[in-house]
C-alpha cells in the first residue's frame, strides 16, 4: 500500500510540474499609424522586435520579425517569441542581468524597410520567465509510510 501511495504521489507531482511550465512568450499590442497619425486598418505589417540589454541602446540580446495583420482600428497583437528569430533565443535571455528594453520597428507595407516606432523598458511580467530558472524548490520526503 505504501508503494502504491508513493507511486501516486510521484505521478501527481510530475504532472503538476509539467503543466506549470511558463510559456516562452511575451504579449504585445500596438496600433499601427501612418505618417499623419491615422490608424492603418486591415493591413499586413512587417515588424521587427528587439530586446536590448541594460539601456535602450544596449546590445541586442534577442531579435525576431513578425508579419501581423491589423484589424479595422489598426490594432495588432504579437506573441513575442513566436516570430522568426534573427538574434538569439528568447528562452536564453538572462533576465537577471539587469534592465531590458523592447524596441519595435514597423514597415506598414509588410516588408522589411523598418522605421523605429519606439523603445520602452520591460517591467515585471517578463521577469516571471526568470523565475522559471530560479533555484529549484526543496523536495520533501514522506515519512511514516
GROMACS .gro file of N, CA and C in nm:
model
  435
    1UNK      N    1   0.082  -0.120   0.000
    1UNK     CA    2   0.000   0.000   0.000
    1UNK      C    3   0.087   0.126   0.000
    2UNK      N    4   0.197   0.120   0.077
    2UNK     CA    5   0.286   0.236   0.082
    2UNK      C    6   0.346   0.266  -0.055
    3UNK      N    7   0.387   0.163  -0.123
    3UNK     CA    8   0.446   0.180  -0.256
    3UNK      C    9   0.341   0.237  -0.351
    4UNK      N   10   0.219   0.189  -0.342
    4UNK     CA   11   0.111   0.240  -0.427
    4UNK      C   12   0.090   0.389  -0.402
    5UNK      N   13   0.080   0.431  -0.275
    5UNK     CA   14   0.060   0.573  -0.241
    5UNK      C   15   0.178   0.657  -0.287
    6UNK      N   16   0.298   0.607  -0.268
    6UNK     CA   17   0.417   0.679  -0.311
    6UNK      C   18   0.418   0.695  -0.463
    7UNK      N   19   0.381   0.591  -0.535
    7UNK     CA   20   0.373   0.598  -0.681
    7UNK      C   21   0.272   0.702  -0.726
    8UNK      N   22   0.156   0.704  -0.663
    8UNK     CA   23   0.053   0.804  -0.697
    8UNK      C   24   0.104   0.945  -0.670
    9UNK      N   25   0.171   0.966  -0.557
    9UNK     CA   26   0.226   1.099  -0.525
    9UNK      C   27   0.328   1.143  -0.629
   10UNK      N   28   0.413   1.053  -0.672
   10UNK     CA   29   0.514   1.087  -0.773
   10UNK      C   30   0.449   1.121  -0.906
   11UNK      N   31   0.350   1.045  -0.947
   11UNK     CA   32   0.280   1.072  -1.073
   11UNK      C   33   0.211   1.207  -1.068
   12UNK      N   34   0.140   1.236  -0.959
   12UNK     CA   35   0.070   1.364  -0.946
   12UNK      C   36   0.169   1.479  -0.943
   13UNK      N   37   0.280   1.464  -0.872
   13UNK     CA   38   0.381   1.569  -0.866
   13UNK      C   39   0.442   1.594  -1.004
   14UNK      N   40   0.474   1.490  -1.075
   14UNK     CA   41   0.531   1.505  -1.209
   14UNK      C   42   0.436   1.571  -1.305
   15UNK      N   43   0.308   1.539  -1.295
   15UNK     CA   44   0.207   1.602  -1.380
   15UNK      C   45   0.195   1.750  -1.348
   16UNK      N   46   0.194   1.785  -1.221
   16UNK     CA   47   0.182   1.925  -1.181
   16UNK      C   48   0.301   2.006  -1.229
   17UNK      N   49   0.420   1.948  -1.221
   17UNK     CA   50   0.540   2.019  -1.266
   17UNK      C   51   0.537   2.040  -1.417
   18UNK      N   52   0.497   1.940  -1.494
   18UNK     CA   53   0.496   1.954  -1.639
   18UNK      C   54   0.390   2.053  -1.686
   19UNK      N   55   0.279   2.066  -1.615
   19UNK     CA   56   0.174   2.161  -1.652
   19UNK      C   57   0.213   2.302  -1.614
   20UNK      N   58   0.298   2.319  -1.515
   20UNK     CA   59   0.330   2.450  -1.460
   20UNK      C   60   0.441   2.523  -1.535
   21UNK      N   61   0.482   2.476  -1.650
   21UNK     CA   62   0.589   2.541  -1.725
   21UNK      C   63   0.542   2.676  -1.779
   22UNK      N   64   0.627   2.778  -1.764
   22UNK     CA   65   0.594   2.912  -1.813
   22UNK      C   66   0.606   2.915  -1.965
   23UNK      N   67   0.509   2.976  -2.035
   23UNK     CA   68   0.522   2.987  -2.180
   23UNK      C   69   0.635   3.085  -2.213
   24UNK      N   70   0.713   3.054  -2.313
   24UNK     CA   71   0.824   3.140  -2.353
   24UNK      C   72   0.776   3.243  -2.453
   25UNK      N   73   0.680   3.325  -2.412
   25UNK     CA   74   0.621   3.427  -2.498
   25UNK      C   75   0.589   3.551  -2.414
   26UNK      N   76   0.589   3.666  -2.481
   26UNK     CA   77   0.550   3.792  -2.417
   26UNK      C   78   0.445   3.856  -2.506
   27UNK      N   79   0.328   3.885  -2.451
   27UNK     CA   80   0.223   3.951  -2.528
   27UNK      C   81   0.258   4.097  -2.552
   28UNK      N   82   0.228   4.144  -2.672
   28UNK     CA   83   0.250   4.284  -2.709
   28UNK      C   84   0.136   4.327  -2.799
   29UNK      N   85   0.089   4.448  -2.780
   29UNK     CA   86  -0.022   4.501  -2.861
   29UNK      C   87   0.010   4.645  -2.898
   30UNK      N   88  -0.023   4.682  -3.020
   30UNK     CA   89   0.002   4.819  -3.065
   30UNK      C   90  -0.099   4.860  -3.170
   31UNK      N   91  -0.096   4.989  -3.202
   31UNK     CA   92  -0.179   5.043  -3.311
   31UNK      C   93  -0.084   5.099  -3.416
   32UNK      N   94  -0.095   5.047  -3.537
   32UNK     CA   95  -0.013   5.095  -3.648
   32UNK      C   96  -0.075   5.223  -3.702
   33UNK      N   97   0.009   5.324  -3.720
   33UNK     CA   98  -0.037   5.454  -3.771
   33UNK      C   99   0.051   5.497  -3.888
   34UNK      N  100  -0.010   5.573  -3.980
   34UNK     CA  101   0.067   5.625  -4.093
   34UNK      C  102   0.140   5.753  -4.051
   35UNK      N  103   0.208   5.818  -4.144
   35UNK     CA  104   0.289   5.936  -4.111
   35UNK      C  105   0.205   6.053  -4.063
   36UNK      N  106   0.075   6.055  -4.094
   36UNK     CA  107  -0.012   6.162  -4.046
   36UNK      C  108  -0.081   6.126  -3.915
   37UNK      N  109  -0.049   6.007  -3.861
   37UNK     CA  110  -0.106   5.967  -3.733
   37UNK      C  111  -0.238   5.892  -3.742
   38UNK      N  112  -0.284   5.863  -3.863
   38UNK     CA  113  -0.409   5.790  -3.879
   38UNK      C  114  -0.383   5.639  -3.868
   39UNK      N  115  -0.474   5.565  -3.802
   39UNK     CA  116  -0.458   5.419  -3.793
   39UNK      C  117  -0.455   5.355  -3.932
   40UNK      N  118  -0.382   5.247  -3.942
   40UNK     CA  119  -0.372   5.170  -4.067
   40UNK      C  120  -0.459   5.046  -4.051
   41UNK      N  121  -0.583   5.049  -4.103
   41UNK     CA  122  -0.673   4.934  -4.083
   41UNK      C  123  -0.649   4.822  -4.184
   42UNK      N  124  -0.674   4.699  -4.139
   42UNK     CA  125  -0.677   4.580  -4.226
   42UNK      C  126  -0.556   4.571  -4.320
   43UNK      N  127  -0.438   4.578  -4.261
   43UNK     CA  128  -0.315   4.581  -4.340
   43UNK      C  129  -0.215   4.480  -4.283
   44UNK      N  130  -0.147   4.409  -4.371
   44UNK     CA  131  -0.036   4.324  -4.327
   44UNK      C  132   0.085   4.412  -4.299
   45UNK      N  133   0.150   4.390  -4.187
   45UNK     CA  134   0.264   4.471  -4.145
   45UNK      C  135   0.390   4.386  -4.142
   46UNK      N  136   0.503   4.453  -4.149
   46UNK     CA  137   0.631   4.391  -4.118
   46UNK      C  138   0.679   4.453  -3.988
   47UNK      N  139   0.709   4.370  -3.888
   47UNK     CA  140   0.752   4.421  -3.758
   47UNK      C  141   0.879   4.348  -3.715
   48UNK      N  142   0.974   4.428  -3.664
   48UNK     CA  143   1.096   4.371  -3.606
   48UNK      C  144   1.099   4.411  -3.459
   49UNK      N  145   1.115   4.311  -3.373
   49UNK     CA  146   1.118   4.331  -3.229
   49UNK      C  147   1.259   4.301  -3.180
   50UNK      N  148   1.315   4.393  -3.101
   50UNK     CA  149   1.448   4.372  -3.044
   50UNK      C  150   1.441   4.390  -2.893
   51UNK      N  151   1.512   4.307  -2.820
   51UNK     CA  152   1.525   4.324  -2.675
   51UNK      C  153   1.669   4.364  -2.649
   52UNK      N  154   1.685   4.484  -2.589
   52UNK     CA  155   1.816   4.540  -2.559
   52UNK      C  156   1.851   4.516  -2.413
   53UNK      N  157   1.979   4.495  -2.387
   53UNK     CA  158   2.027   4.472  -2.252
   53UNK      C  159   2.071   4.603  -2.188
   54UNK      N  160   2.026   4.628  -2.066
   54UNK     CA  161   2.069   4.734  -1.975
   54UNK      C  162   2.020   4.875  -2.010
   55UNK      N  163   2.027   4.916  -2.137
   55UNK     CA  164   1.985   5.051  -2.177
   55UNK      C  165   1.903   5.043  -2.305
   56UNK      N  166   1.832   5.152  -2.340
   56UNK     CA  167   1.753   5.149  -2.464
   56UNK      C  168   1.837   5.127  -2.590
   57UNK      N  169   1.967   5.156  -2.583
   57UNK     CA  170   2.054   5.135  -2.698
   57UNK      C  171   2.159   5.027  -2.670
   58UNK      N  172   2.138   4.949  -2.565
   58UNK     CA  173   2.232   4.844  -2.529
   58UNK      C  174   2.235   4.732  -2.632
   59UNK      N  175   2.321   4.637  -2.608
   59UNK     CA  176   2.335   4.527  -2.704
   59UNK      C  177   2.203   4.451  -2.718
   60UNK      N  178   2.177   4.404  -2.839
   60UNK     CA  179   2.055   4.329  -2.867
   60UNK      C  180   2.079   4.184  -2.824
   61UNK      N  181   1.997   4.138  -2.728
   61UNK     CA  182   2.009   4.000  -2.679
   61UNK      C  183   1.908   3.907  -2.745
   62UNK      N  184   1.807   3.967  -2.809
   62UNK     CA  185   1.708   3.886  -2.882
   62UNK      C  186   1.644   3.975  -2.987
   63UNK      N  187   1.621   3.917  -3.105
   63UNK     CA  188   1.552   3.991  -3.212
   63UNK      C  189   1.474   3.891  -3.297
   64UNK      N  190   1.355   3.932  -3.337
   64UNK     CA  191   1.273   3.849  -3.425
   64UNK      C  192   1.191   3.940  -3.516
   65UNK      N  193   1.135   3.880  -3.621
   65UNK     CA  194   1.042   3.951  -3.709
   65UNK      C  195   0.908   3.878  -3.708
   66UNK      N  196   0.803   3.956  -3.731
   66UNK     CA  197   0.668   3.901  -3.742
   66UNK      C  198   0.593   3.977  -3.850
   67UNK      N  199   0.485   3.917  -3.898
   67UNK     CA  200   0.401   3.978  -4.002
   67UNK      C  201   0.254   3.973  -3.962
   68UNK      N  202   0.217   4.053  -3.862
   68UNK     CA  203   0.076   4.051  -3.819
   68UNK      C  204  -0.012   4.131  -3.913
   69UNK      N  205  -0.141   4.115  -3.899
   69UNK     CA  206  -0.239   4.195  -3.973
   69UNK      C  207  -0.315   4.281  -3.873
   70UNK      N  208  -0.337   4.407  -3.910
   70UNK     CA  209  -0.415   4.495  -3.823
   70UNK      C  210  -0.564   4.468  -3.841
   71UNK      N  211  -0.641   4.507  -3.739
   71UNK     CA  212  -0.787   4.498  -3.753
   71UNK      C  213  -0.840   4.630  -3.810
   72UNK      N  214  -0.968   4.651  -3.806
   72UNK     CA  215  -1.029   4.771  -3.862
   72UNK      C  216  -0.988   4.900  -3.792
   73UNK      N  217  -0.929   4.889  -3.675
   73UNK     CA  218  -0.885   5.007  -3.600
   73UNK      C  219  -0.733   5.025  -3.603
   74UNK      N  220  -0.664   4.942  -3.677
   74UNK     CA  221  -0.518   4.949  -3.683
   74UNK      C  222  -0.449   4.871  -3.573
   75UNK      N  223  -0.525   4.800  -3.492
   75UNK     CA  224  -0.470   4.724  -3.379
   75UNK      C  225  -0.405   4.595  -3.427
   76UNK      N  226  -0.288   4.565  -3.372
   76UNK     CA  227  -0.223   4.437  -3.399
   76UNK      C  228  -0.178   4.375  -3.266
   77UNK      N  229  -0.171   4.244  -3.264
   77UNK     CA  230  -0.130   4.168  -3.146
   77UNK      C  231  -0.012   4.079  -3.183
   78UNK      N  232   0.086   4.072  -3.093
   78UNK     CA  233   0.201   3.986  -3.112
   78UNK      C  234   0.221   3.898  -2.990
   79UNK      N  235   0.274   3.781  -3.011
   79UNK     CA  236   0.325   3.698  -2.903
   79UNK      C  237   0.475   3.688  -2.930
   80UNK      N  238   0.551   3.775  -2.864
   80UNK     CA  239   0.695   3.778  -2.885
   80UNK      C  240   0.753   3.645  -2.840
   81UNK      N  241   0.831   3.587  -2.927
   81UNK     CA  242   0.884   3.453  -2.902
   81UNK      C  243   0.829   3.354  -3.003
   82UNK      N  244   0.730   3.398  -3.083
   82UNK     CA  245   0.671   3.309  -3.184
   82UNK      C  246   0.707   3.351  -3.326
   83UNK      N  247   0.785   3.458  -3.340
   83UNK     CA  248   0.822   3.506  -3.472
   83UNK      C  249   0.943   3.432  -3.528
   84UNK      N  250   1.001   3.490  -3.632
   84UNK     CA  251   1.121   3.434  -3.694
   84UNK      C  252   1.242   3.492  -3.621
   85UNK      N  253   1.317   3.410  -3.546
   85UNK     CA  254   1.430   3.463  -3.471
   85UNK      C  255   1.542   3.509  -3.563
   86UNK      N  256   1.599   3.625  -3.532
   86UNK     CA  257   1.712   3.680  -3.607
   86UNK      C  258   1.838   3.673  -3.521
   87UNK      N  259   1.824   3.714  -3.394
   87UNK     CA  260   1.936   3.711  -3.299
   87UNK      C  261   1.890   3.641  -3.172
   88UNK      N  262   1.963   3.542  -3.129
   88UNK     CA  263   1.938   3.478  -3.000
   88UNK      C  264   1.813   3.393  -2.994
   89UNK      N  265   1.781   3.355  -2.870
   89UNK     CA  266   1.665   3.273  -2.840
   89UNK      C  267   1.600   3.333  -2.716
   90UNK      N  268   1.470   3.358  -2.720
   90UNK     CA  269   1.402   3.422  -2.607
   90UNK      C  270   1.422   3.344  -2.478
   91UNK      N  271   1.425   3.213  -2.485
   91UNK     CA  272   1.443   3.130  -2.365
   91UNK      C  273   1.582   3.148  -2.304
   92UNK      N  274   1.678   3.198  -2.383
   92UNK     CA  275   1.815   3.214  -2.333
   92UNK      C  276   1.845   3.355  -2.282
   93UNK      N  277   1.749   3.447  -2.289
   93UNK     CA  278   1.773   3.582  -2.239
   93UNK      C  279   1.796   3.576  -2.088
   94UNK      N  280   1.903   3.639  -2.043
   94UNK     CA  281   1.936   3.641  -1.900
   94UNK      C  282   1.861   3.759  -1.835
   95UNK      N  283   1.740   3.731  -1.788
   95UNK     CA  284   1.655   3.836  -1.731
   95UNK      C  285   1.713   3.892  -1.601
   96UNK      N  286   1.805   3.821  -1.538
   96UNK     CA  287   1.860   3.865  -1.410
   96UNK      C  288   1.979   3.959  -1.426
   97UNK      N  289   2.026   3.983  -1.548
   97UNK     CA  290   2.148   4.061  -1.567
   97UNK      C  291   2.124   4.212  -1.565
   98UNK      N  292   2.001   4.255  -1.547
   98UNK     CA  293   1.973   4.399  -1.543
   98UNK      C  294   1.851   4.433  -1.626
   99UNK      N  295   1.828   4.563  -1.642
   99UNK     CA  296   1.711   4.611  -1.716
   99UNK      C  297   1.714   4.563  -1.860
  100UNK      N  298   1.593   4.543  -1.913
  100UNK     CA  299   1.576   4.506  -2.054
  100UNK      C  300   1.481   4.607  -2.117
  101UNK      N  301   1.505   4.637  -2.244
  101UNK     CA  302   1.425   4.733  -2.319
  101UNK      C  303   1.378   4.668  -2.448
  102UNK      N  304   1.253   4.698  -2.486
  102UNK     CA  305   1.197   4.642  -2.609
  102UNK      C  306   1.186   4.753  -2.712
  103UNK      N  307   1.236   4.726  -2.831
  103UNK     CA  308   1.230   4.819  -2.943
  103UNK      C  309   1.140   4.759  -3.050
  104UNK      N  310   1.048   4.841  -3.101
  104UNK     CA  311   0.958   4.797  -3.207
  104UNK      C  312   0.988   4.879  -3.332
  105UNK      N  313   1.006   4.809  -3.443
  105UNK     CA  314   1.025   4.873  -3.572
  105UNK      C  315   0.918   4.820  -3.666
  106UNK      N  316   0.867   4.907  -3.753
  106UNK     CA  317   0.750   4.872  -3.834
  106UNK      C  318   0.769   4.911  -3.979
  107UNK      N  319   0.723   4.824  -4.067
  107UNK     CA  320   0.710   4.855  -4.210
  107UNK      C  321   0.562   4.840  -4.243
  108UNK      N  322   0.490   4.951  -4.266
  108UNK     CA  323   0.346   4.943  -4.289
  108UNK      C  324   0.307   4.871  -4.418
  109UNK      N  325   0.404   4.851  -4.509
  109UNK     CA  326   0.372   4.782  -4.634
  109UNK      C  327   0.392   4.631  -4.622
  110UNK      N  328   0.434   4.583  -4.506
  110UNK     CA  329   0.450   4.440  -4.485
  110UNK      C  330   0.588   4.387  -4.520
  111UNK      N  331   0.678   4.474  -4.559
  111UNK     CA  332   0.813   4.431  -4.597
  111UNK      C  333   0.910   4.438  -4.482
  112UNK      N  334   1.037   4.470  -4.517
  112UNK     CA  335   1.140   4.479  -4.414
  112UNK      C  336   1.214   4.613  -4.418
  113UNK      N  337   1.147   4.718  -4.465
  113UNK     CA  338   1.200   4.854  -4.463
  113UNK      C  339   1.148   4.921  -4.336
  114UNK      N  340   1.209   4.884  -4.222
  114UNK     CA  341   1.155   4.920  -4.092
  114UNK      C  342   1.187   5.064  -4.052
  115UNK      N  343   1.092   5.124  -3.982
  115UNK     CA  344   1.111   5.253  -3.915
  115UNK      C  345   1.094   5.230  -3.766
  116UNK      N  346   1.182   5.291  -3.688
  116UNK     CA  347   1.176   5.276  -3.543
  116UNK      C  348   1.054   5.350  -3.490
  117UNK      N  349   0.967   5.278  -3.418
  117UNK     CA  350   0.850   5.345  -3.361
  117UNK      C  351   0.858   5.358  -3.210
  118UNK      N  352   0.967   5.312  -3.151
  118UNK     CA  353   0.985   5.336  -3.009
  118UNK      C  354   1.052   5.223  -2.934
  119UNK      N  355   1.108   5.262  -2.819
  119UNK     CA  356   1.173   5.169  -2.728
  119UNK      C  357   1.123   5.198  -2.588
  120UNK      N  358   1.088   5.095  -2.514
  120UNK     CA  359   1.043   5.116  -2.376
  120UNK      C  360   1.097   5.004  -2.288
  121UNK      N  361   1.105   5.034  -2.158
  121UNK     CA  362   1.160   4.937  -2.064
  121UNK      C  363   1.058   4.828  -2.035
  122UNK      N  364   1.106   4.704  -2.036
  122UNK     CA  365   1.022   4.592  -1.993
  122UNK      C  366   1.022   4.593  -1.841
  123UNK      N  367   0.905   4.576  -1.784
  123UNK     CA  368   0.896   4.580  -1.639
  123UNK      C  369   0.873   4.441  -1.582
  124UNK      N  370   0.774   4.419  -1.502
  124UNK     CA  371   0.767   4.297  -1.421
  124UNK      C  372   0.726   4.170  -1.493
  125UNK      N  373   0.642   4.173  -1.593
  125UNK     CA  374   0.587   4.049  -1.647
  125UNK      C  375   0.694   3.955  -1.703
  126UNK      N  376   0.787   4.000  -1.790
  126UNK     CA  377   0.886   3.906  -1.841
  126UNK      C  378   0.976   3.847  -1.734
  127UNK      N  379   0.986   3.911  -1.621
  127UNK     CA  380   1.071   3.857  -1.517
  127UNK      C  381   1.017   3.727  -1.461
  128UNK      N  382   0.890   3.696  -1.487
  128UNK     CA  383   0.840   3.565  -1.447
  128UNK      C  384   0.910   3.456  -1.529
  129UNK      N  385   0.963   3.492  -1.645
  129UNK     CA  386   1.042   3.397  -1.722
  129UNK      C  387   1.171   3.364  -1.647
  130UNK      N  388   1.225   3.464  -1.577
  130UNK     CA  389   1.346   3.442  -1.498
  130UNK      C  390   1.316   3.351  -1.380
  131UNK      N  391   1.200   3.366  -1.319
  131UNK     CA  392   1.168   3.285  -1.201
  131UNK      C  393   1.165   3.137  -1.234
  132UNK      N  394   1.140   3.107  -1.361
  132UNK     CA  395   1.142   2.966  -1.402
  132UNK      C  396   1.281   2.906  -1.384
  133UNK      N  397   1.385   2.990  -1.392
  133UNK     CA  398   1.522   2.942  -1.379
  133UNK      C  399   1.577   2.960  -1.238
  134UNK      N  400   1.494   3.006  -1.145
  134UNK     CA  401   1.538   3.026  -1.007
  134UNK      C  402   1.575   2.892  -0.944
  135UNK      N  403   1.633   2.899  -0.826
  135UNK     CA  404   1.672   2.776  -0.756
  135UNK      C  405   1.555   2.681  -0.745
  136UNK      N  406   1.579   2.552  -0.766
  136UNK     CA  407   1.469   2.456  -0.755
  136UNK      C  408   1.414   2.455  -0.612
  137UNK      N  409   1.287   2.426  -0.602
  137UNK     CA  410   1.225   2.419  -0.471
  137UNK      C  411   1.274   2.295  -0.398
  138UNK      N  412   1.264   2.300  -0.268
  138UNK     CA  413   1.305   2.186  -0.187
  138UNK      C  414   1.210   2.070  -0.207
  139UNK      N  415   1.264   1.953  -0.211
  139UNK     CA  416   1.182   1.833  -0.219
  139UNK      C  417   1.163   1.779  -0.078
  140UNK      N  418   1.041   1.752  -0.044
  140UNK     CA  419   1.012   1.699   0.089
  140UNK      C  420   0.995   1.548   0.080
  141UNK      N  421   1.043   1.481   0.182
  141UNK     CA  422   1.026   1.336   0.186
  141UNK      C  423   0.901   1.302   0.264
  142UNK      N  424   0.843   1.191   0.230
  142UNK     CA  425   0.725   1.144   0.300
  142UNK      C  426   0.768   1.044   0.406
  143UNK      N  427   0.739   1.075   0.531
  143UNK     CA  428   0.773   0.984   0.640
  143UNK      C  429   0.647   0.914   0.689
  144UNK      N  430   0.665   0.799   0.745
  144UNK     CA  431   0.554   0.729   0.808
  144UNK      C  432   0.478   0.636   0.717
  145UNK      N  433   0.529   0.607   0.598
  145UNK     CA  434   0.459   0.514   0.510
  145UNK      C  435   0.515   0.376   0.528
   0.00000   0.00000   0.00000
